């Protein structure tokens, strides 16, 4: 089955060092009417609560917001994991937040966001891992793959810091290894 | 290999736990329960559900379970803007004498932050505080003023974001790998063992601090819990919840937003109504 024929219930994008510009580029090139809820789990400073969502909204073609606990996922809306909270995707298409211990030195943890989406939506999950400086996200992305979801790793040659994609590639074989421009094309293929 | 719990097993385990005092975890969300029980089982080396049920008969084991079920507050002065808002928006209204309830004192960080704020605003002698948690061990630990050393740097940097001066180190002593909070500041704190968010019938408080606990509950219990908490706010009193939490919709009519960004609310009315 072509990826454009798959009916995803959520797209989860994870990234760390260097990922802001890539995410910003992706959001700025999405086609209007992007039909799937998008979750962004990016490593960020714990004590800086504002600025990131505003920065992403500057160029984004879809609204970017920080969800409150128990808020529903919305098609065509990007939800950014708030600073100092883990974000989980639930069976009922809501977001839950948590202040549990850091995972891989991170809160939000990308592993947690991916794994929860995989558990909730199985093959209807699309996970994308971007540039980053630690291994958080690798195991969670593998969980998406294990549940027959679709997995994309940013081509390490295009990363500011390739540790995170390389950690994923060491763990499993993703469906695709793509440049940021190619990632945009895949996402836009989900429209219509 | 740890124990992996499916929905039916989670239901069975929480029903079993709920037979014991202050161990009703049936209202927690399944995803939180799944993670937290896995954590508890790992900490207490539980390998089989049958063994867990058997060990629950032991009082000390049950207290350990309650201890590890608690999600510790991540750091002192988490969200410095929140503490600034308490100082600027609440203290002038609350006056010199008021009472405070921490309905789920899952660790010392939130309480000690509040006590430092009281001390620095010359309110430490006149404000009464009730701290509540189901675990006796946890209550004892907090009442002894114990904190993990590993978070000292973060606690200190949050304090510096809040205060213009730096007296942080005057509140702690390091001993045997742990930080000891100045116990003199705990003199007006009363610790009691009880389920989170459950107060005595006639109790009312001027300020209730219930931050980031409600997020662990499923919808129905979340509503029930907040309904109960709001009933125990004195008219004109305040409620603080986590900055990314929301008040259940059916209660929003009873509360006025004081600081939207920092999630501080006020119950309508005046103190003696």
Coordinates of C-alpha atoms in Angstrom, one line a residue, chain A residues 46-47 49-50 66-72 82-85 88-92 94 96-101 107 112 116 119, chain B residues 7 31-32 34-36 39 71-72 74-75 78-79 154 158 161 212 214-219 222 242-246 261-262:
Chain A
X46 CA 12.9 23.3 31.1
X47 CA 12.5 26.7 32.4
X49 CA 7.9 28.1 28.7
X50 CA 7.2 30.6 25.9
X66 CA 0.8 23.7 23.3
X67 CA -1.9 21.4 24.5
X68 CA -3.3 21.3 28.0
X69 CA -3.7 17.9 29.7
X70 CA -6.7 15.9 28.4
X71 CA -7.0 18.0 25.3
X72 CA -8.2 16.3 22.1
X82 CA 5.1 21.7 26.7
X83 CA 8.4 22.3 28.5
X84 CA 9.0 20.2 31.5
X85 CA 6.1 17.8 30.8
X88 CA 1.5 10.9 25.8
X89 CA -1.0 10.1 23.1
X90 CA -4.0 8.2 24.4
X91 CA -6.5 5.7 22.9
X92 CA -9.3 8.3 23.0
X94 CA -6.5 12.9 23.7
X96 CA -2.1 13.4 28.5
X97 CA 0.8 15.2 30.2
X98 CA 3.0 14.0 33.1
X99 CA 5.7 15.3 35.4
X100 CA 7.2 11.8 35.9
X101 CA 11.0 11.4 36.0
X107 CA 11.2 15.8 29.7
X112 CA 7.4 8.3 25.5
X116 CA 2.3 6.0 23.5
X119 CA 0.4 1.7 21.7
Chain B
X7 CA -6.2 -3.3 30.9
X31 CA -1.9 4.8 30.8
X32 CA -0.5 6.4 33.9
X34 CA 0.4 1.1 33.5
X35 CA 3.6 3.2 33.7
X36 CA 3.5 3.8 37.4
X39 CA 7.8 1.5 38.0
X71 CA 5.2 11.3 41.4
X72 CA 7.7 13.5 43.1
X74 CA 10.3 17.7 39.7
X75 CA 12.2 20.6 41.3
X78 CA 9.1 24.7 39.4
X79 CA 7.6 27.5 37.2
X154 CA 18.3 23.1 39.4
X158 CA 15.0 28.3 39.8
X161 CA 15.0 33.2 38.7
X212 CA 0.3 18.5 38.5
X214 CA -4.9 16.0 38.7
X215 CA -3.2 15.1 35.4
X216 CA -2.8 11.5 36.5
X217 CA -6.5 10.9 36.8
X218 CA -9.1 9.8 34.3
X219 CA -11.9 12.1 33.4
X222 CA -10.7 14.1 37.8
X242 CA -0.4 22.9 37.2
X243 CA 0.3 25.4 34.4
X244 CA -0.9 22.8 31.8
X245 CA -3.9 21.5 33.7
X246 CA -7.5 22.6 33.3
X261 CA -0.7 31.7 32.6
X262 CA 0.1 30.3 36.0

